Coordinates of C-alpha atoms in Angstrom, one line a residue:
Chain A
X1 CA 30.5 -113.9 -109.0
X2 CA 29.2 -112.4 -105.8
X3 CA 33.0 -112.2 -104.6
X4 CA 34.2 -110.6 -107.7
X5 CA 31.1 -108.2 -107.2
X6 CA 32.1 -107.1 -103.5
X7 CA 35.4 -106.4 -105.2
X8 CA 34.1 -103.6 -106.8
X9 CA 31.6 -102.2 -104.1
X10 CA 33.8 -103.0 -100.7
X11 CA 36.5 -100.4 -101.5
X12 CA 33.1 -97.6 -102.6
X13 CA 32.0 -97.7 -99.1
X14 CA 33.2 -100.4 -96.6
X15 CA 36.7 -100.2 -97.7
X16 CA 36.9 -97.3 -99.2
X17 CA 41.1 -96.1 -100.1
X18 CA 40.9 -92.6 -99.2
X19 CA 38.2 -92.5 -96.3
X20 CA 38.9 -95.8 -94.2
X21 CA 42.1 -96.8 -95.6
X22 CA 43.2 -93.3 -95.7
X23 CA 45.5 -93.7 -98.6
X24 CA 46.0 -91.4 -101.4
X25 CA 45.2 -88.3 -99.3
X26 CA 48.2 -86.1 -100.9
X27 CA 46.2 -85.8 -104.4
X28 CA 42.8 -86.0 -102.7
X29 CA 44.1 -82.4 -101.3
X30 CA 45.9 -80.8 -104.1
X31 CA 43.0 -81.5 -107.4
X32 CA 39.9 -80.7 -105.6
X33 CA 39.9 -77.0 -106.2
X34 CA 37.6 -77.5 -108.9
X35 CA 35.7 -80.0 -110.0
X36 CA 36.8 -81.1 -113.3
X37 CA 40.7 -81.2 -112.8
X38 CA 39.6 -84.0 -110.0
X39 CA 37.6 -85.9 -112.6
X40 CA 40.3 -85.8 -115.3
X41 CA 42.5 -87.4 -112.0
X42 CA 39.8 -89.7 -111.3
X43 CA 39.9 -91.0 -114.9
X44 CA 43.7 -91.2 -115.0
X45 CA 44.0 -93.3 -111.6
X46 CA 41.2 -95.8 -113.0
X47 CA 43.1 -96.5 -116.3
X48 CA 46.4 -96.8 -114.2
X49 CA 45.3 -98.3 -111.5
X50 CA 43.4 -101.2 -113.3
X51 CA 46.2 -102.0 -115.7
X52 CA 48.7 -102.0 -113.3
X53 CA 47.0 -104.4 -111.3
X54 CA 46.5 -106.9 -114.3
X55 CA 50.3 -106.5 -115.1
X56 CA 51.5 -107.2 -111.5
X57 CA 49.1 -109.9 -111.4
X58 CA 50.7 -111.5 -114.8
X59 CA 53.6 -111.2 -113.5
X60 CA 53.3 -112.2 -109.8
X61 CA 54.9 -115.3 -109.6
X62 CA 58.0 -114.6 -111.4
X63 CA 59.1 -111.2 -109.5
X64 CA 61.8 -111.4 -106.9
X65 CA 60.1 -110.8 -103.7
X66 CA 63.2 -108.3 -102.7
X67 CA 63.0 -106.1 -106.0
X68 CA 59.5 -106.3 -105.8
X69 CA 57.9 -102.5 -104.8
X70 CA 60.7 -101.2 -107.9
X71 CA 59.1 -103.7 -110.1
X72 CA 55.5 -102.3 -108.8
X73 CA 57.0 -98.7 -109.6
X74 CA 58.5 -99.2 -113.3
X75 CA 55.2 -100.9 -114.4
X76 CA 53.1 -98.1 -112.9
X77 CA 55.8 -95.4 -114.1
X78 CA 56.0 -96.9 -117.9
X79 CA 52.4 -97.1 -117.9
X80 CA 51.5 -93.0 -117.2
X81 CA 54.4 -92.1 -119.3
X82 CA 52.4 -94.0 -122.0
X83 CA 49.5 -92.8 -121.1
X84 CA 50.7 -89.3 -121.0
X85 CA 52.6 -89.9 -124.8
X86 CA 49.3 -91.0 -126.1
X87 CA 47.4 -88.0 -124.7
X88 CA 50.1 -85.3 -126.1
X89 CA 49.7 -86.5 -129.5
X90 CA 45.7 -87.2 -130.1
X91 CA 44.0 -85.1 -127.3
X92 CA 46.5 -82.0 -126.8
X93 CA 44.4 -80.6 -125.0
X94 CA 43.3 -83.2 -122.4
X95 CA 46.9 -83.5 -121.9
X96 CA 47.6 -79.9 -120.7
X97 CA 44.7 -79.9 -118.1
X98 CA 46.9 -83.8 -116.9
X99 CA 50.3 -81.4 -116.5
X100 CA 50.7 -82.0 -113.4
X101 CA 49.2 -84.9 -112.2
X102 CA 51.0 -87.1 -114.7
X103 CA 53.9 -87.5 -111.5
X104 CA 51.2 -87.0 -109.4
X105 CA 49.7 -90.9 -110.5
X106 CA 52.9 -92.5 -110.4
X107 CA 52.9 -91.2 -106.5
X108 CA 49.6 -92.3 -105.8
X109 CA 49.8 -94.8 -102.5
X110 CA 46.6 -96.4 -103.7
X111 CA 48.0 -97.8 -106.4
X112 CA 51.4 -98.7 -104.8
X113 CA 49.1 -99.9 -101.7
X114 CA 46.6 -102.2 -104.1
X115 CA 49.3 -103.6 -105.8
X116 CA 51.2 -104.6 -102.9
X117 CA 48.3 -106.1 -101.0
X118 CA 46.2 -107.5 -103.6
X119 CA 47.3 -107.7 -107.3
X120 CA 50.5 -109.5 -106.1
X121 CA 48.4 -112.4 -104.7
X122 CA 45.4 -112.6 -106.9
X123 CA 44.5 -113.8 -110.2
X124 CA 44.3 -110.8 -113.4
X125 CA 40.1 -110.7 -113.1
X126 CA 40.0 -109.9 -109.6
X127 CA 42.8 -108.0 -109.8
X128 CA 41.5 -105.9 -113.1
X129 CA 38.2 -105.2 -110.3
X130 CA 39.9 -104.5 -107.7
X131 CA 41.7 -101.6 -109.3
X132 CA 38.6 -100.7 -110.9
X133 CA 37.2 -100.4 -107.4
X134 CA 39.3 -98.6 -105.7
X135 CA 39.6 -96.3 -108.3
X136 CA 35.7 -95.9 -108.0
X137 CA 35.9 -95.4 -104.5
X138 CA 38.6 -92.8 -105.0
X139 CA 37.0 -90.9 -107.5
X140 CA 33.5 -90.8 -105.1
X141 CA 35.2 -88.6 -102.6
X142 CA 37.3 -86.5 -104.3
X143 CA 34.3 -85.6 -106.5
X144 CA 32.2 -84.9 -103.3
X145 CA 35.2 -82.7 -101.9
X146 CA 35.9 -81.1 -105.0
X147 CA 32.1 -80.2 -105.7
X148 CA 32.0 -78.7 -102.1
X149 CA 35.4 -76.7 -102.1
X150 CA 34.3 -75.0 -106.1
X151 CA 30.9 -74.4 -105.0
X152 CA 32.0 -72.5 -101.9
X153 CA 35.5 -71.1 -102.4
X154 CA 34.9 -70.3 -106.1
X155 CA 30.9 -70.1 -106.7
X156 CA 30.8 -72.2 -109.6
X157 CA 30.4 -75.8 -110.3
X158 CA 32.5 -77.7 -113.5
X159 CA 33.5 -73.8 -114.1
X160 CA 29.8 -73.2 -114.5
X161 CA 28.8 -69.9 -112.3
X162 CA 26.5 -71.0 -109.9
X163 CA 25.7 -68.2 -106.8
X164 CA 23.6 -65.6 -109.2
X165 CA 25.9 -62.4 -109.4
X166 CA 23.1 -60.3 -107.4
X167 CA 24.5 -62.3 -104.3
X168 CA 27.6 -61.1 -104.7
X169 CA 25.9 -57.6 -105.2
X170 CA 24.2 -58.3 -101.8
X171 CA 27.8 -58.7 -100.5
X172 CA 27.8 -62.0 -100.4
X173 CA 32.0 -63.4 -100.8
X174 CA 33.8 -66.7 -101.9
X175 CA 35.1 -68.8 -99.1
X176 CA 38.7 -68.1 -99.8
X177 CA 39.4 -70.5 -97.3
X178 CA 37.7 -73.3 -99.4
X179 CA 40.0 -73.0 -102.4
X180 CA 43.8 -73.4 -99.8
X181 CA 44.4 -76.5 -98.9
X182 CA 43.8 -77.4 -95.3
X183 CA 39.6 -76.9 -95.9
X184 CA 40.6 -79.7 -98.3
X185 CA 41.4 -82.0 -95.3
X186 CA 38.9 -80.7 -93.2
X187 CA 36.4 -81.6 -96.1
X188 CA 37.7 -84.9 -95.9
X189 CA 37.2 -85.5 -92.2
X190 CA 33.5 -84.0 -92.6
X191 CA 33.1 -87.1 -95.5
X192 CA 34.4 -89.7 -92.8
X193 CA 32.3 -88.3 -90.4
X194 CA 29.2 -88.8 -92.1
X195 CA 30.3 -92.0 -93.3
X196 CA 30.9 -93.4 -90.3
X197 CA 27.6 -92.0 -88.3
X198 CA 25.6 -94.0 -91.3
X199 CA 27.5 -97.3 -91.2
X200 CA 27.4 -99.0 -87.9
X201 CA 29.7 -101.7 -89.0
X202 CA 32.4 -99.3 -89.3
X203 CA 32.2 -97.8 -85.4
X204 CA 34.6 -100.0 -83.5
X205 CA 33.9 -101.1 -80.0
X206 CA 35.5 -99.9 -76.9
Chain B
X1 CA 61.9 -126.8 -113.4
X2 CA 61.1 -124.7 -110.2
X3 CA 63.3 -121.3 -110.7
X4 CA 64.0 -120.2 -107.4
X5 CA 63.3 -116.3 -107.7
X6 CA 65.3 -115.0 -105.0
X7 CA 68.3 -116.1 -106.1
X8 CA 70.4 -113.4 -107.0
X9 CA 71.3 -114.2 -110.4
X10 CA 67.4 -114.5 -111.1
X11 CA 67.0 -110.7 -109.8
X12 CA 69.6 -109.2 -111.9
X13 CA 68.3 -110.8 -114.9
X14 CA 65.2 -110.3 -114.1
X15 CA 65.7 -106.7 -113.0
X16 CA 67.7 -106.3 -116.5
X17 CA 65.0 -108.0 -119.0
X18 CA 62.4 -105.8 -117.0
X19 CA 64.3 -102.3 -117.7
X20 CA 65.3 -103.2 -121.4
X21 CA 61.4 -104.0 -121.9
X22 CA 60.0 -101.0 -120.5
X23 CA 62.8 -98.3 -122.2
X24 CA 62.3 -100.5 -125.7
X25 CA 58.4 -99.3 -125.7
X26 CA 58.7 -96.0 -124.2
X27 CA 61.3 -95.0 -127.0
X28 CA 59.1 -96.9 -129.3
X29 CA 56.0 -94.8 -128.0
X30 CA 58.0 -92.0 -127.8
X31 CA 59.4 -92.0 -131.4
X32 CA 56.8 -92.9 -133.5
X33 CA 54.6 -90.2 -131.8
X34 CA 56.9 -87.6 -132.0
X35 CA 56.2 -85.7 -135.1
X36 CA 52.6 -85.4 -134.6
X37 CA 53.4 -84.3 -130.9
X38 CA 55.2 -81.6 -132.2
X39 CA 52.6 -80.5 -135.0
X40 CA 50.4 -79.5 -131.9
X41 CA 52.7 -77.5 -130.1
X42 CA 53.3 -75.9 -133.5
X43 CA 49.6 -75.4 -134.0
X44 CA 49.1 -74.3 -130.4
X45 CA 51.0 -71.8 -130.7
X46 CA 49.9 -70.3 -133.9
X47 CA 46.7 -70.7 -132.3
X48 CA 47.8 -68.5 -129.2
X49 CA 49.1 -66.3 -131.6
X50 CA 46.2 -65.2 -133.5
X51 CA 44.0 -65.4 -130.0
X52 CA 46.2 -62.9 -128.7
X53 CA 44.5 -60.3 -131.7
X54 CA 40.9 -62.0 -131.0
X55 CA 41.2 -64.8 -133.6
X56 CA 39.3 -68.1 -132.3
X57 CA 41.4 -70.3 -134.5
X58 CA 40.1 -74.3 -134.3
X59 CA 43.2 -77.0 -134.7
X60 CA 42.2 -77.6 -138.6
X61 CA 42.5 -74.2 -139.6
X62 CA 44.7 -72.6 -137.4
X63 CA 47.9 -73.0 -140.1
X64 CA 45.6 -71.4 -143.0
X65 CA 44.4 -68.4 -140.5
X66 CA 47.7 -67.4 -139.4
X67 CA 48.9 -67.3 -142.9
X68 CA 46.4 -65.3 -143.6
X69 CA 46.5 -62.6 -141.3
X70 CA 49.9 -62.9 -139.7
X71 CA 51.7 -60.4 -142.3
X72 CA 55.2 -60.2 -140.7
X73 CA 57.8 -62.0 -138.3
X74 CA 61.1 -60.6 -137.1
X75 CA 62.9 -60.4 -134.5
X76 CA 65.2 -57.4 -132.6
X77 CA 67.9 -56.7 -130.3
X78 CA 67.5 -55.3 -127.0
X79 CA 68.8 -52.0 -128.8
X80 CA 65.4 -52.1 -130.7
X81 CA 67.2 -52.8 -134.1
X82 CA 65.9 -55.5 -136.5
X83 CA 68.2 -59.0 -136.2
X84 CA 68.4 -61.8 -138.5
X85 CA 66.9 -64.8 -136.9
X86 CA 64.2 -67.2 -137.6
X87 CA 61.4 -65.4 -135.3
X88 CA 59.1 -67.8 -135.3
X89 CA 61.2 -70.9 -134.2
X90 CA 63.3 -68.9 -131.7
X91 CA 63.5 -70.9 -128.7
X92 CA 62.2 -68.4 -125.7
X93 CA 63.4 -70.6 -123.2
X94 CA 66.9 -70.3 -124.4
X95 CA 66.6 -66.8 -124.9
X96 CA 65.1 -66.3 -122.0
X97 CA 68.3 -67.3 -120.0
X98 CA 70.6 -65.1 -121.9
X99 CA 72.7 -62.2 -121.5
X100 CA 70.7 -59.2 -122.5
X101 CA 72.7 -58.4 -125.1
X102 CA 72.3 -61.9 -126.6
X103 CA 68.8 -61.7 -126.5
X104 CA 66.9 -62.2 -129.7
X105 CA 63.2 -61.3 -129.3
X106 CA 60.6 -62.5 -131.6
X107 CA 57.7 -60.4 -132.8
X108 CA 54.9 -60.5 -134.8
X109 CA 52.8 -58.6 -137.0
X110 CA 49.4 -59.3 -137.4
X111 CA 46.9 -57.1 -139.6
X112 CA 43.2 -57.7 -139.1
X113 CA 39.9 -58.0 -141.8
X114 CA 39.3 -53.9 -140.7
X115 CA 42.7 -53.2 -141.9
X116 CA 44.1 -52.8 -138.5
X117 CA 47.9 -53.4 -137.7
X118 CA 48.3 -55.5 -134.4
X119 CA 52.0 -55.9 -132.8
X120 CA 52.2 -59.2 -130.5
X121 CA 55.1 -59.7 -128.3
X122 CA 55.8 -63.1 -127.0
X123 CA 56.4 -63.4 -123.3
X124 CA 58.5 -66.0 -121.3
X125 CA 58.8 -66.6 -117.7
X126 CA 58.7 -68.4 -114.3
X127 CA 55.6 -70.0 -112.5
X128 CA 55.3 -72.0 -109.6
X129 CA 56.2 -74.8 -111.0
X130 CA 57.6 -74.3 -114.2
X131 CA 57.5 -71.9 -117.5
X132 CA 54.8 -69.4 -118.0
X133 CA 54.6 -67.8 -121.9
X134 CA 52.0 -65.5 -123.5
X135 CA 51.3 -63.5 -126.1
X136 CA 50.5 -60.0 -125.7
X137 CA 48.9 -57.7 -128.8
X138 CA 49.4 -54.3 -128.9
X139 CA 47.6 -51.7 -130.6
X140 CA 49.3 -49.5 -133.3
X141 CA 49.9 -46.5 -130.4
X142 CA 52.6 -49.6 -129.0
X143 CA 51.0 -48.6 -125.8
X144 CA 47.5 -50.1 -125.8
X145 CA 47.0 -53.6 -124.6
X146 CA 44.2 -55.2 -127.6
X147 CA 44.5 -58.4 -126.3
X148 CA 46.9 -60.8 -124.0
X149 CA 46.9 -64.6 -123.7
X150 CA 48.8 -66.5 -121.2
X151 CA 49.5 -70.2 -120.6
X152 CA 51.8 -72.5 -118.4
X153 CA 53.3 -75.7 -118.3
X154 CA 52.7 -76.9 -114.9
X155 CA 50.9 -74.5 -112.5
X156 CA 48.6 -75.5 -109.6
X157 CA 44.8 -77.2 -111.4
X158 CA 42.5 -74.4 -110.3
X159 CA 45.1 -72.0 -108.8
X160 CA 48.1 -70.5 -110.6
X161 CA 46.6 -72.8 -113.8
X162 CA 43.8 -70.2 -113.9
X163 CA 46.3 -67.8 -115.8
X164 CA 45.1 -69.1 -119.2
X165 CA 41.3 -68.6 -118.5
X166 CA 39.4 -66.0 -119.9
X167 CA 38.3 -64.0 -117.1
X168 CA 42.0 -63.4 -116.6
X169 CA 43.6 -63.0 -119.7
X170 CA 40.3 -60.1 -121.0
X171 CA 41.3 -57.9 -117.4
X172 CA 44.4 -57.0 -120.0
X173 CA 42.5 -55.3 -122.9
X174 CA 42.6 -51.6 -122.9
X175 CA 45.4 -51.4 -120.2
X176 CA 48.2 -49.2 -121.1
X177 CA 52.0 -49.9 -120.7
X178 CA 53.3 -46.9 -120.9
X179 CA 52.9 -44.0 -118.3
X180 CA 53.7 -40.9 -119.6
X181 CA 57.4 -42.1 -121.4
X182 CA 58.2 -44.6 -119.1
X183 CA 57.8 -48.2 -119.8
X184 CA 55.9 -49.4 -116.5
X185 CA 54.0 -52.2 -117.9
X186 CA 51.1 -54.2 -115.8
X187 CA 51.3 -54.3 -112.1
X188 CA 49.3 -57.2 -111.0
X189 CA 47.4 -56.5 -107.9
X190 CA 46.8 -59.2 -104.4
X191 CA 43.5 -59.5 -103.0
X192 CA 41.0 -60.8 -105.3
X193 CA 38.4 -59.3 -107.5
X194 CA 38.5 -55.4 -107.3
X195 CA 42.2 -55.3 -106.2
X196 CA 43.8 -53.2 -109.0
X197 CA 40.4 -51.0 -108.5
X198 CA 41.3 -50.3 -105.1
X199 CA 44.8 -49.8 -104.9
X200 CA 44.0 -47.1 -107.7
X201 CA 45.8 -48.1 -110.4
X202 CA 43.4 -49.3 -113.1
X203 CA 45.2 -48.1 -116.3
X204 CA 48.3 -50.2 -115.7
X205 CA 47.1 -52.8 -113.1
X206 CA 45.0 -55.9 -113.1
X207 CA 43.4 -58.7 -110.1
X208 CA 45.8 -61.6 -109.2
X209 CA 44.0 -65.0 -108.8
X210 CA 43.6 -66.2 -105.4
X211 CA 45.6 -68.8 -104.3
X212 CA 48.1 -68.4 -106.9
X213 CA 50.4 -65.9 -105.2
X214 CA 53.8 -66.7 -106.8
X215 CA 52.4 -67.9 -110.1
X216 CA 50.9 -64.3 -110.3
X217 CA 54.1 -62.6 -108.9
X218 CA 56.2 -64.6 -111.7
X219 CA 54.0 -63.4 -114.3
X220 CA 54.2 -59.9 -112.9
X221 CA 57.9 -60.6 -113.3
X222 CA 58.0 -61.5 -116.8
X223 CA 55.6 -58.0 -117.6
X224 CA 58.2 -56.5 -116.4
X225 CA 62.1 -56.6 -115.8
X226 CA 62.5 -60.6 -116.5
X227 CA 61.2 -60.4 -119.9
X228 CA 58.9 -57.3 -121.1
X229 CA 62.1 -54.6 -120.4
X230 CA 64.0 -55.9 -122.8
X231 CA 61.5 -54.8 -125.3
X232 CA 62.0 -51.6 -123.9
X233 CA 64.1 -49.8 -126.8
X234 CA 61.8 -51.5 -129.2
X235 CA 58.7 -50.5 -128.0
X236 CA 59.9 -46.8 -127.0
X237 CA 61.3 -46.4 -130.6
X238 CA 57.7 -47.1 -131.9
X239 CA 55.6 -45.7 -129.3
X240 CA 52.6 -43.0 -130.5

């Protein structure tokens, strides 16, 4: 049980997709305007990402090695299409806010990358945590870098207004900067930074 | 039996089976959810409708509302004279594409618990990344802005997307689209909050949103000379 447990907490910290395996950075810059659109994401990759893994890891020892990463891709395709049919029909409205990032799943290298290096090796259980870990450990920093670029670039947190108007009265601005992509990057490197200075095991020798 | 899977025979079946799978449940999915997909875009839209005139319209009761105070629906020409068409199933998209003299454009009537007459005027254009529509409600003078609501299909989360928030859509209310006799619509001003303020234009101009540059410019586009214009006739015909 304790391997099935680092599973989920490796990929939070350690091992984590977007700060030390540096994958998925594409949506990790375009959602994190605000805070909520990168939870709704969050959500989304942790359904797809689980269920995809379970699938590929059903299926694993029949797929043709060769036609392998277009298997990978219909299942994870299919399943956010489905996903996204659901949604349109019983939560309209949860559906709108998704517009976007419906294609912006099936592009996600975290779930192509998990798939390819774990789910196609590993039993479904592992595999079903593993995608639920990741996930985890993707949703941890784009929440921390989405929190930071709304509260500066926009003053509010969760569409909430946060910085009291008198500061604005002051003359006090938004960060326009915040809110454009490259801070988004930047962000991130400021999250590996401080990840890094805390966890010794992660500085490599030279 | 060991099946050797990377024969190529296997991976054509298998590649086949896999394909006929996956397309048999999406059209399944895809079918059987289809009416009740459709009933919300229906109801959206009804609900956008009565927003436009200040109507908070839930999902349940948004069909009983707009029977209620939705009074008329027609449509015109770009001449300004009354068409026969089906104004309320009139596919903006399509019309939105045509030659201006094929143009049939919807618009609705609306009359409100004080007794006062609203006309809304459906809008269709270009985002970023896709369509943007609205409905805008005029007053009786056809020159008043009483209201405007906006939404898109696939605009930038927390950029171009923020068209449909309120903070937006209220900067609308009072404006005037008319200056003197000519049709000049909105003018929608760069540089964040206080930009139509200080480019001195506060009657027919409003704030762009930050970081949604083009998504702003197309909507400017459709207030204008993509879409709005061609209400021109119509609106000069009725205009107080």
């Amino acid at each position: 049980m304790g391997k099935n447990l680092k599973l989920i907490t490796d990929p939070i910290n350690l091992n984590n997709p977007i700060t030390i395996q540096v994958l998925g950075i594409c949506s990790a810059l375009a959602v994190t305007v605000k805070l909520m659109p990168a939870i709704v994401m969050s959500i989304s990759v942790l359904f797809v990402m689980s269920f995809a893994n379970v699938i590929i890891s059903l299926l694993r020892n029949t797929i043709p090695s060769r036609i392998r990463i277009i298997v990978q891709l219909v299942v994870i395709a299919a399943l956010v299409i489905l996903v996204d049919q659901v949604l349109k029909a019983y939560v309209y409205n949860i559906s709108k806010q998704l517009s976007v990032f419906v294609g912006l799943i099936i592009t996600n290298c975290i779930i192509m990358g998990r798939l390819e290096a774990f789910a196609l090796g590993n039993k479904p259980l592992p595999a079903f945590l593993d995608g639920i870990g990741n996930a985890a450990g993707y949703a941890i920093i784009m929440i921390i870098v989405a929190f930071f670029r709304e509260f500066f670039g926009s003053g509010t947190i969760a569409e909430i207004q946060i910085i009291p108007q008198g500061f604005y009265d002051l003359g006090y601005f938004d960060n326009g900067l915040m809110i454009l992509p490259p801070m988004a990057l930047i962000v991130v490197g400021i999250v590996i930074w401080v990840q890094r200075a805390r966890t010794p095991e992660l500085v490599e020798e030279n | 039996m060991k099946i050797n899977t990377n024969s190529n025979v296997y991976t054509y079946v298998y590649a086949s089976v896999l394909v006929v799978v996956v397309a048999l449940v999406l059209a399944f999915t895809a079918v059987s959810l289809q009416p009740l997909q459709e009933k919300n875009v229906r109801v959206e839209k009804m609900q956008n409708i009565l927003q436009s005139v200040g109507i908070d319209a839930q999902f349940e009761e948004a069909e009983k509302l707009y029977a209620d105070f939705v009074t008329k629906q027609y449509a015109v020409n770009v001449k300004g004279e009354e068409i026969d068409a089906d104004a309320f199933n009139l596919n903006l998209k399509t019309q939105f594409k045509n030659k201006p003299e094929d143009k049939k454009l919807p618009i609705y009537e609306a009359t409100l618990k004080d007794g006062s007459k609203k006309t809304i005027i459906p809008l269709q254009g270009k985002g970023l990344w896709g369509p943007v529509w609205g409905y805008m409600a005029l007053d009786e003078d056809f020159n008043t802005i009483s209201g405007a609501v906006f939404d898109h299909k696939a605009e930038t989360p927390g950029l171009g997307a923020d068209i449909n928030k309120d903070w937006f859509e209220r900067q609308f209310k009072g404006k005037t689209i008319f200056d003197g006799d000519k049709l000049i619509s909105i003018t929608i001003h760069k540089g964040g909050k206080g930009a139509a303020k200080l480019a001195g234009n506060e009657e027919h101009g409003v704030d762009a949103i930050s970081g949604g540059t083009i998504t702003s410019k197309g909507l400017e586009r459709m207030l204008k000379e993509e879409w709005l214009f061609s209400y021109s006739e119509f609106l000069k015909k009725n205009k107080k």
